[in-house]
mmCIF file of C-alpha atoms and ligand atoms in Angstrom:
data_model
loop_
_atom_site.group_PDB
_atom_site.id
_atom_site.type_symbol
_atom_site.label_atom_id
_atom_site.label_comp_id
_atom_site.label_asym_id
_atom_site.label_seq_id
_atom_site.Cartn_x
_atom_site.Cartn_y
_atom_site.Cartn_z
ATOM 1 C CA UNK C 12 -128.137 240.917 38.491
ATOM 2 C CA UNK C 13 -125.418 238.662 39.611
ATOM 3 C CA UNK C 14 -124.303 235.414 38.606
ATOM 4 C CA UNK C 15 -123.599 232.635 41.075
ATOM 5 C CA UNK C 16 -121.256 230.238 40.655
ATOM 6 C CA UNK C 17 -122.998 226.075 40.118
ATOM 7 C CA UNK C 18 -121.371 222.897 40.179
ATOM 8 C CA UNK C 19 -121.940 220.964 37.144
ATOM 9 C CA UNK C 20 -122.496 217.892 38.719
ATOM 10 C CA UNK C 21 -125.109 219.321 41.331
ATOM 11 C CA UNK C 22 -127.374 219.822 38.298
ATOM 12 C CA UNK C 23 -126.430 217.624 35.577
ATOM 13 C CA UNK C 24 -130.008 215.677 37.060
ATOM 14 C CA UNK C 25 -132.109 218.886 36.210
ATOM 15 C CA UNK C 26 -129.851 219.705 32.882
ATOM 16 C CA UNK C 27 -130.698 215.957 31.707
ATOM 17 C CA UNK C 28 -134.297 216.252 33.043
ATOM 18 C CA UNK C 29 -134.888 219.042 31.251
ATOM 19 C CA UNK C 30 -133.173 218.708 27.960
ATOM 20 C CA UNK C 31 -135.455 216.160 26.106
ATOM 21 C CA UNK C 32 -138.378 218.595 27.065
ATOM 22 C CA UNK C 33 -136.115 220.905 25.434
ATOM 23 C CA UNK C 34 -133.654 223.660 26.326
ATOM 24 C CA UNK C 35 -131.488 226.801 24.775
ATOM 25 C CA UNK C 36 -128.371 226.535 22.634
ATOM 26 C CA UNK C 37 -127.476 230.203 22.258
ATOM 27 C CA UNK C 38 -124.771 231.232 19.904
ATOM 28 C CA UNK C 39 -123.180 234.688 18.803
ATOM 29 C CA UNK C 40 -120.442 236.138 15.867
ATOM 30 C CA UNK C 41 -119.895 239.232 14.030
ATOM 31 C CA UNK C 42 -122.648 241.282 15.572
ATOM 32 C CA UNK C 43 -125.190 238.720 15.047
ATOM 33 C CA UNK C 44 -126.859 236.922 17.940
ATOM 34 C CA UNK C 45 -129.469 233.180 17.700
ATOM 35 C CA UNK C 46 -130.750 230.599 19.934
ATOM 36 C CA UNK C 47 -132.338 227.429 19.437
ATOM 37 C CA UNK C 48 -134.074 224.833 21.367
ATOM 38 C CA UNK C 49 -132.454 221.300 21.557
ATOM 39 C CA UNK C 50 -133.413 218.537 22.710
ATOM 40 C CA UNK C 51 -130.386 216.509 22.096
ATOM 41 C CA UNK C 52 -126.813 216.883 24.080
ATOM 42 C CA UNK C 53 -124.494 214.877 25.880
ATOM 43 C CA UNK C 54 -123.579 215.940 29.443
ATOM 44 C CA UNK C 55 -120.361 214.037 30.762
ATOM 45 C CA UNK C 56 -116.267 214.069 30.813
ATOM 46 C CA UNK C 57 -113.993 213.874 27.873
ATOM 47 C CA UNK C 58 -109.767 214.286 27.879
ATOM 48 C CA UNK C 59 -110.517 215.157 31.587
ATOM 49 C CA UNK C 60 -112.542 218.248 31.015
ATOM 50 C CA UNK C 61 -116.032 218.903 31.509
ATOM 51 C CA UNK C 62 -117.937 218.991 28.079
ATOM 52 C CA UNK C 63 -121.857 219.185 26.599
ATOM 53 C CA UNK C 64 -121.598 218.132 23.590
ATOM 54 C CA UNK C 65 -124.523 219.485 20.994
ATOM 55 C CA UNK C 66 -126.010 218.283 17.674
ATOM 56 C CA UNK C 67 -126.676 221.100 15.065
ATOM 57 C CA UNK C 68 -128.318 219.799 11.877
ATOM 58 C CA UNK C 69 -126.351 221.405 8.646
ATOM 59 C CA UNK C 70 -129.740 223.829 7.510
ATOM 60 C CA UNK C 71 -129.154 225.761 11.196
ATOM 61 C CA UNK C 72 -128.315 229.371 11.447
ATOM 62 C CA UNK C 73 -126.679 228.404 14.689
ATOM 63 C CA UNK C 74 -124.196 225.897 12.620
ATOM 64 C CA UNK C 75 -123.058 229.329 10.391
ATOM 65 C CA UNK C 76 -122.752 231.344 13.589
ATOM 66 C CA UNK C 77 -120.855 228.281 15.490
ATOM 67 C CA UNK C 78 -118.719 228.232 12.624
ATOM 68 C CA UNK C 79 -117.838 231.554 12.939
ATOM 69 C CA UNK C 80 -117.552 231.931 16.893
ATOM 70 C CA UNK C 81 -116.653 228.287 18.101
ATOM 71 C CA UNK C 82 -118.592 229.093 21.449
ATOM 72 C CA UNK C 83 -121.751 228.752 22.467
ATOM 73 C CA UNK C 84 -124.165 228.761 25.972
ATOM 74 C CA UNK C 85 -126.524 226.170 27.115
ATOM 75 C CA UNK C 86 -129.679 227.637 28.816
ATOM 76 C CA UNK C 87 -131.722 225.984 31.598
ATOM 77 C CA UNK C 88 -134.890 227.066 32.605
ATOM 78 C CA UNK C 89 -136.264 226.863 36.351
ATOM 79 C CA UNK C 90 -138.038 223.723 37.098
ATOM 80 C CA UNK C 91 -141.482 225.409 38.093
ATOM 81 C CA UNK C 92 -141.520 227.500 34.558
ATOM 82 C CA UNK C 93 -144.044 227.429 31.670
ATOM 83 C CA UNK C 94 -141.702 227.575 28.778
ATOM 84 C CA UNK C 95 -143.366 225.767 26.593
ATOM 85 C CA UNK C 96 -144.349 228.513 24.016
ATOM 86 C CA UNK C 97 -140.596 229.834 23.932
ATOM 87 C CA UNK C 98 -138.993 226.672 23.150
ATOM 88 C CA UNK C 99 -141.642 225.914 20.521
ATOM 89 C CA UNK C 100 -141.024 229.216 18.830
ATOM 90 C CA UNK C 101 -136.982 229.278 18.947
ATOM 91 C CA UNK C 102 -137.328 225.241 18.343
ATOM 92 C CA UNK C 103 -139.465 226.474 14.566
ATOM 93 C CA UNK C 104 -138.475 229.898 13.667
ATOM 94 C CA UNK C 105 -134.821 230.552 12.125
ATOM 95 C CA UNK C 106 -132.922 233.486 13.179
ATOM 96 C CA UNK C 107 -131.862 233.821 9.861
ATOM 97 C CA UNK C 108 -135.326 235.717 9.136
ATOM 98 C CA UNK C 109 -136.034 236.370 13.100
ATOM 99 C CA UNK C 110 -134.767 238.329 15.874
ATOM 100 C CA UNK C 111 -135.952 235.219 18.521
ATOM 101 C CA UNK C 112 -134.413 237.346 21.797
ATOM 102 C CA UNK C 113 -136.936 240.444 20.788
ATOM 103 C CA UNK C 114 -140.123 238.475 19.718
ATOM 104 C CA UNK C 115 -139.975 236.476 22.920
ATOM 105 C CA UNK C 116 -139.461 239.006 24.918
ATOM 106 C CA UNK C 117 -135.758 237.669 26.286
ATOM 107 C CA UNK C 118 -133.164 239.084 28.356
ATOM 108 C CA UNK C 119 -129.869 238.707 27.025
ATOM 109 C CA UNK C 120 -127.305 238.965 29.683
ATOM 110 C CA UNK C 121 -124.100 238.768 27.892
ATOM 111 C CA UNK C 122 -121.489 236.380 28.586
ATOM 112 C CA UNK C 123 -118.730 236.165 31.146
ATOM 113 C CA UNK C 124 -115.604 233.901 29.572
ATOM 114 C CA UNK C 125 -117.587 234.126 25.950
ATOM 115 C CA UNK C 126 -118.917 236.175 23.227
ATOM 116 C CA UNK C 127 -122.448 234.301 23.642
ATOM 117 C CA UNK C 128 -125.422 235.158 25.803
ATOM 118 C CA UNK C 129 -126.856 234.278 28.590
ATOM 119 C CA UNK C 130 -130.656 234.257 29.262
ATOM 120 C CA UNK C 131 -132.100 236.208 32.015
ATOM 121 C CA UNK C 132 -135.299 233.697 32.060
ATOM 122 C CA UNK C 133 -132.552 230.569 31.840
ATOM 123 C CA UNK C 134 -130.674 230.696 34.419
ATOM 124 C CA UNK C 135 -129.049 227.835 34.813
ATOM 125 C CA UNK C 136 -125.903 228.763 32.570
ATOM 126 C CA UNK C 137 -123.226 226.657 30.632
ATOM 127 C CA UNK C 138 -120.540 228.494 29.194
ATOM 128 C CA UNK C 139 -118.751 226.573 26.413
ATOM 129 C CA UNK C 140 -115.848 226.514 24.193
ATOM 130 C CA UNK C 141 -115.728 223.863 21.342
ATOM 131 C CA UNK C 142 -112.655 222.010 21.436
ATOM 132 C CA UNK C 143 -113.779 219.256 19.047
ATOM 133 C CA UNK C 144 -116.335 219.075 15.902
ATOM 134 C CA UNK C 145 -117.362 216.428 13.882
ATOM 135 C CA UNK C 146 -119.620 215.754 10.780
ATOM 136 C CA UNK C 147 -121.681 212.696 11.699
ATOM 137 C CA UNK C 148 -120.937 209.836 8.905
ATOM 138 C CA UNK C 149 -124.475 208.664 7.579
ATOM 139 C CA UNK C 150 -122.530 205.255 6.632
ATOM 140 C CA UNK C 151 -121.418 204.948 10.784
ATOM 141 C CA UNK C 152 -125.559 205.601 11.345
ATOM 142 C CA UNK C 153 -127.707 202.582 11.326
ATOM 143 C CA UNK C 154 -130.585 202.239 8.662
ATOM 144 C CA UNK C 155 -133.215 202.704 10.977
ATOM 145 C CA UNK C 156 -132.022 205.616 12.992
ATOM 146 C CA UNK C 157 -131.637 207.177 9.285
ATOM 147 C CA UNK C 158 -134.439 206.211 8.068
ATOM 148 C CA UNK C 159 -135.945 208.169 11.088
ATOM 149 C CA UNK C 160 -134.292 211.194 11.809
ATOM 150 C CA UNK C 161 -132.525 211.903 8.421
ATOM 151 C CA UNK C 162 -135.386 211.311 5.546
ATOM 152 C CA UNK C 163 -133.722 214.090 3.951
ATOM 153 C CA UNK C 164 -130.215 213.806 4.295
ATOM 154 C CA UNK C 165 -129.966 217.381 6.693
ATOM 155 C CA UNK C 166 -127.178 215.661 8.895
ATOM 156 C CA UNK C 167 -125.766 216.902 12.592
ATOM 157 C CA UNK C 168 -122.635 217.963 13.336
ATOM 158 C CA UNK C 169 -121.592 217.159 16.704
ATOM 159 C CA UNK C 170 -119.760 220.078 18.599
ATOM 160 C CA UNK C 171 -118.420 219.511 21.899
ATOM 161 C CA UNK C 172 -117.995 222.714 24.216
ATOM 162 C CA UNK C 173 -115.929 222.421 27.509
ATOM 163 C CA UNK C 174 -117.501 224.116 30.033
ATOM 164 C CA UNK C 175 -115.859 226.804 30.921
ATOM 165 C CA UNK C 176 -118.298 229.041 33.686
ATOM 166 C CA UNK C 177 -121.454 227.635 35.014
ATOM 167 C CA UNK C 178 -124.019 229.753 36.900
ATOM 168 C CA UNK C 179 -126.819 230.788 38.012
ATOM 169 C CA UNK C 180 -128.504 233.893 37.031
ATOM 170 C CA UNK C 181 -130.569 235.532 39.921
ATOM 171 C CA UNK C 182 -131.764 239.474 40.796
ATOM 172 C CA UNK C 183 -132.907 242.233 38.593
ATOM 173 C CA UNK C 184 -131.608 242.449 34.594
HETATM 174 C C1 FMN H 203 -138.005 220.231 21.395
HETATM 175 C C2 FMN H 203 -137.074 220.552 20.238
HETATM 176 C C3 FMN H 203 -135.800 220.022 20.219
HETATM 177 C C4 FMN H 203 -134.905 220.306 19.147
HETATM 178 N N1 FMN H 203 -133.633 219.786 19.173
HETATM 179 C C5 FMN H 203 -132.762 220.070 18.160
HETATM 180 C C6 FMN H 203 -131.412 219.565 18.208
HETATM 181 O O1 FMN H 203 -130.965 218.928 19.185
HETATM 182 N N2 FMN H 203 -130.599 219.843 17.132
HETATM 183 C C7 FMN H 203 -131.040 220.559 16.044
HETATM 184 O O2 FMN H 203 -130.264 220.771 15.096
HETATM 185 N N3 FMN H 203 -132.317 221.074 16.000
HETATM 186 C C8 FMN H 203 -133.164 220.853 17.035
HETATM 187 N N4 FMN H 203 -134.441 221.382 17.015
HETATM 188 C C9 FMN H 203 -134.859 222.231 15.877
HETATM 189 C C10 FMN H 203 -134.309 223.678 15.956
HETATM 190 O O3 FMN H 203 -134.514 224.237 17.245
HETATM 191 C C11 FMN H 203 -135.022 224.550 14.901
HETATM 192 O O4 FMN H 203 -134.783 224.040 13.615
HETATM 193 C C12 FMN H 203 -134.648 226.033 14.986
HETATM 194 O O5 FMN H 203 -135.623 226.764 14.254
HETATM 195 C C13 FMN H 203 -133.262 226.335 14.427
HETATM 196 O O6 FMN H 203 -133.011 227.701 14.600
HETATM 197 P P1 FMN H 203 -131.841 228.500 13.854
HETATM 198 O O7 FMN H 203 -132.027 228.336 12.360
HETATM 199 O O8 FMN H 203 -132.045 229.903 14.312
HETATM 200 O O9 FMN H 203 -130.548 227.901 14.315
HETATM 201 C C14 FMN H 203 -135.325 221.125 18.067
HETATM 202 C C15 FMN H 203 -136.639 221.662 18.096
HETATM 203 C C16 FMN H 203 -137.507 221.392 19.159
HETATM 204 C C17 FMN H 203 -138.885 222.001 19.164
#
Protein backbone atom coordinates (compact mmCIF):
# COMPACT_ATOMS: atom_id res chain seq x y z
CA UNK A 1 0.00 0.00 0.00
CA UNK A 2 1.35 3.42 -0.44
CA UNK A 3 -0.07 6.70 -0.29
CA UNK A 4 0.54 9.32 -2.95
CA UNK A 5 0.66 12.65 -2.38
CA UNK A 6 -2.77 14.94 -4.30
CA UNK A 7 -3.19 18.46 -4.74
CA UNK A 8 -6.29 19.70 -3.28
CA UNK A 9 -7.17 21.81 -5.92
CA UNK A 10 -6.62 19.07 -8.73
CA UNK A 11 -9.66 17.34 -7.19
CA UNK A 12 -11.72 19.70 -5.36
CA UNK A 13 -14.07 19.09 -8.95
CA UNK A 14 -14.41 15.28 -8.09
CA UNK A 15 -14.54 16.01 -4.05
CA UNK A 16 -17.58 18.52 -4.88
CA UNK A 17 -18.96 16.11 -7.54
CA UNK A 18 -19.09 13.54 -5.36
CA UNK A 19 -20.10 14.87 -2.04
CA UNK A 20 -23.90 15.57 -2.56
CA UNK A 21 -24.05 11.85 -3.82
CA UNK A 22 -22.47 11.38 -0.60
CA UNK A 23 -19.03 10.64 0.86
CA UNK A 24 -17.07 9.44 4.27
CA UNK A 25 -16.46 11.55 7.36
CA UNK A 26 -14.36 9.15 9.43
CA UNK A 27 -13.52 9.98 12.97
CA UNK A 28 -11.51 8.18 15.86
CA UNK A 29 -10.80 8.69 20.04
CA UNK A 30 -10.07 6.56 22.90
CA UNK A 31 -9.96 3.26 21.11
CA UNK A 32 -13.13 3.79 19.40
CA UNK A 33 -13.34 4.19 15.63
CA UNK A 34 -16.95 5.63 13.23
CA UNK A 35 -17.67 6.90 9.89
CA UNK A 36 -20.50 8.49 8.38
CA UNK A 37 -21.71 9.51 5.06
CA UNK A 38 -22.23 13.30 4.39
CA UNK A 39 -23.47 14.93 2.00
CA UNK A 40 -22.85 18.37 3.18
CA UNK A 41 -19.18 20.19 3.42
CA UNK A 42 -17.56 23.17 2.33
CA UNK A 43 -14.34 22.82 0.29
CA UNK A 44 -12.38 26.26 0.06
CA UNK A 45 -9.68 28.69 1.97
CA UNK A 46 -10.06 30.24 5.33
CA UNK A 47 -7.13 32.44 7.47
CA UNK A 48 -4.99 31.26 4.46
CA UNK A 49 -5.17 27.57 5.09
CA UNK A 50 -6.82 24.95 3.28
CA UNK A 51 -10.05 23.78 5.17
CA UNK A 52 -13.38 21.29 4.57
CA UNK A 53 -15.51 22.32 6.73
CA UNK A 54 -18.30 19.51 7.92
CA UNK A 55 -21.82 19.62 9.44
CA UNK A 56 -22.46 17.00 12.25
CA UNK A 57 -26.05 17.09 13.56
CA UNK A 58 -25.94 17.02 17.67
CA UNK A 59 -27.65 13.06 17.86
CA UNK A 60 -24.16 11.83 15.89
CA UNK A 61 -21.75 9.44 17.40
CA UNK A 62 -19.22 11.16 15.22
CA UNK A 63 -20.04 14.67 17.14
CA UNK A 64 -19.00 12.63 20.71
CA UNK A 65 -15.94 11.17 19.03
CA UNK A 66 -15.03 14.74 17.28
CA UNK A 67 -15.39 16.09 20.57
CA UNK A 68 -13.05 13.95 21.95
CA UNK A 69 -10.33 13.78 19.05
CA UNK A 70 -10.76 17.22 17.17
CA UNK A 71 -9.63 15.38 13.87
CA UNK A 72 -11.22 13.74 11.43
CA UNK A 73 -10.69 12.25 7.48
CA UNK A 74 -12.76 12.90 4.51
CA UNK A 75 -13.09 9.81 2.19
CA UNK A 76 -13.53 9.88 -1.61
CA UNK A 77 -14.47 7.10 -3.52
CA UNK A 78 -13.21 6.40 -7.25
CA UNK A 79 -15.41 7.84 -9.83
CA UNK A 80 -16.24 4.42 -11.64
CA UNK A 81 -17.38 2.76 -8.06
CA UNK A 82 -20.77 1.34 -6.96
CA UNK A 83 -20.91 2.65 -3.48
CA UNK A 84 -24.15 3.13 -3.18
CA UNK A 85 -25.02 0.37 -0.57
CA UNK A 86 -22.01 1.56 1.75
CA UNK A 87 -22.95 5.06 1.98
CA UNK A 88 -26.59 4.11 2.56
CA UNK A 89 -25.63 1.86 5.42
CA UNK A 90 -22.92 4.23 7.26
CA UNK A 91 -25.42 7.26 6.10
CA UNK A 92 -28.47 5.04 8.57
CA UNK A 93 -26.74 2.90 11.01
CA UNK A 94 -24.99 4.58 14.21
CA UNK A 95 -21.73 3.36 15.34
CA UNK A 96 -22.87 3.77 18.62
CA UNK A 97 -24.64 0.18 18.26
CA UNK A 98 -22.42 -0.81 14.98
CA UNK A 99 -19.01 -1.65 14.07
CA UNK A 100 -19.68 0.10 10.25
CA UNK A 101 -15.72 -0.72 9.13
CA UNK A 102 -16.48 -4.70 9.88
CA UNK A 103 -20.11 -5.02 8.51
CA UNK A 104 -19.05 -3.37 5.28
CA UNK A 105 -16.33 -5.11 4.84
CA UNK A 106 -13.75 -1.83 5.01
CA UNK A 107 -10.17 -1.43 5.09
CA UNK A 108 -9.01 0.86 7.58
CA UNK A 109 -5.65 2.16 6.75
CA UNK A 110 -4.74 4.26 9.63
CA UNK A 111 -3.77 7.73 9.43
CA UNK A 112 -0.57 9.52 8.60
CA UNK A 113 -0.56 13.23 10.51
CA UNK A 114 -3.90 11.90 12.57
CA UNK A 115 -5.41 9.49 14.87
CA UNK A 116 -8.33 8.87 12.19
CA UNK A 117 -8.56 6.38 9.36
CA UNK A 118 -8.24 6.19 6.13
CA UNK A 119 -10.30 3.92 3.78
CA UNK A 120 -8.67 1.47 1.61
CA UNK A 121 -11.90 1.56 -0.86
CA UNK A 122 -11.75 5.71 -0.53
CA UNK A 123 -8.93 6.70 -1.66
CA UNK A 124 -9.01 9.96 -2.25
CA UNK A 125 -7.87 11.13 1.37
CA UNK A 126 -8.30 14.45 3.42
CA UNK A 127 -6.55 14.60 6.51
CA UNK A 128 -7.97 17.24 8.89
CA UNK A 129 -7.44 19.05 12.02
CA UNK A 130 -10.33 21.28 13.39
CA UNK A 131 -9.17 24.60 14.09
CA UNK A 132 -12.63 26.16 14.47
CA UNK A 133 -16.24 24.81 15.72
CA UNK A 134 -19.37 26.33 15.89
CA UNK A 135 -23.00 25.55 17.07
CA UNK A 136 -25.24 26.76 14.24
CA UNK A 137 -27.79 29.52 15.79
CA UNK A 138 -31.42 28.35 14.76
CA UNK A 139 -32.35 32.26 15.19
CA UNK A 140 -29.30 33.12 12.27
CA UNK A 141 -31.33 30.11 10.11
CA UNK A 142 -34.17 31.24 8.01
CA UNK A 143 -37.78 29.82 8.66
CA UNK A 144 -37.88 27.85 5.73
CA UNK A 145 -34.52 26.21 5.74
CA UNK A 146 -35.74 25.23 9.46
CA UNK A 147 -38.74 24.34 8.76
CA UNK A 148 -36.98 21.83 6.34
CA UNK A 149 -34.04 20.40 7.65
CA UNK A 150 -34.58 20.93 11.46
CA UNK A 151 -38.43 19.72 12.20
CA UNK A 152 -36.98 18.51 15.28
CA UNK A 153 -34.65 20.84 16.56
CA UNK A 154 -31.35 18.10 16.06
CA UNK A 155 -29.06 21.12 14.98
CA UNK A 156 -25.35 20.93 13.13
CA UNK A 157 -22.38 21.95 14.40
CA UNK A 158 -20.07 23.18 11.90
CA UNK A 159 -16.37 21.92 12.31
CA UNK A 160 -13.81 23.14 10.09
CA UNK A 161 -10.62 20.81 9.60
CA UNK A 162 -7.46 22.24 7.83
CA UNK A 163 -6.17 19.92 5.68
CA UNK A 164 -3.30 18.74 6.72
CA UNK A 165 -2.16 15.46 4.17
CA UNK A 166 -4.07 14.68 1.10
CA UNK A 167 -3.60 11.42 -0.85
CA UNK A 168 -4.25 8.90 -2.69
CA UNK A 169 -4.45 5.42 -1.57
CA UNK A 170 -3.28 2.84 -4.26
CA UNK A 171 -1.65 -1.05 -4.09
CA UNK A 172 -2.40 -3.91 -1.85
CA UNK A 173 -3.84 -3.26 2.05
C1 LIG B 1 -26.42 10.83 1.51
C2 LIG B 1 -26.36 11.15 2.99
C3 LIG B 1 -25.80 12.33 3.41
C4 LIG B 1 -25.72 12.66 4.80
N1 LIG B 1 -25.13 13.83 5.19
C5 LIG B 1 -25.04 14.14 6.52
C6 LIG B 1 -24.38 15.35 6.93
O1 LIG B 1 -23.81 16.12 6.13
N2 LIG B 1 -24.36 15.63 8.28
C7 LIG B 1 -24.96 14.80 9.21
O2 LIG B 1 -24.92 15.11 10.41
N3 LIG B 1 -25.56 13.63 8.83
C8 LIG B 1 -25.60 13.28 7.52
N4 LIG B 1 -26.18 12.10 7.12
C9 LIG B 1 -26.73 11.18 8.15
C10 LIG B 1 -25.64 10.35 8.87
O3 LIG B 1 -24.74 9.77 7.95
C11 LIG B 1 -26.31 9.24 9.70
O4 LIG B 1 -27.17 9.80 10.66
C12 LIG B 1 -25.31 8.27 10.35
O5 LIG B 1 -26.03 7.11 10.74
C13 LIG B 1 -24.61 8.87 11.56
O6 LIG B 1 -23.69 7.92 12.04
P1 LIG B 1 -23.00 7.99 13.48
O7 LIG B 1 -24.09 8.03 14.54
O8 LIG B 1 -22.19 6.74 13.53
O9 LIG B 1 -22.18 9.24 13.51
C14 LIG B 1 -26.25 11.76 5.77
C15 LIG B 1 -26.83 10.54 5.32
C16 LIG B 1 -26.88 10.23 3.96
C17 LIG B 1 -27.48 8.91 3.53
Amino acid sequence: MRRIPINIYEYAGQILEQLPKGILLSSAANGKMDTMTIGWGTLGTDWSLPVFTVFVRESRYTKVLLDQNPEFTINVPPKESDVRRILGFCGTKSGRTVDKFKEMNLTVVPGEKVASPAIAEFPITLECKIIYEQDQDPAAIPDEIKRRCYPTGDYHTAYTGQIVNAYLLVGDF
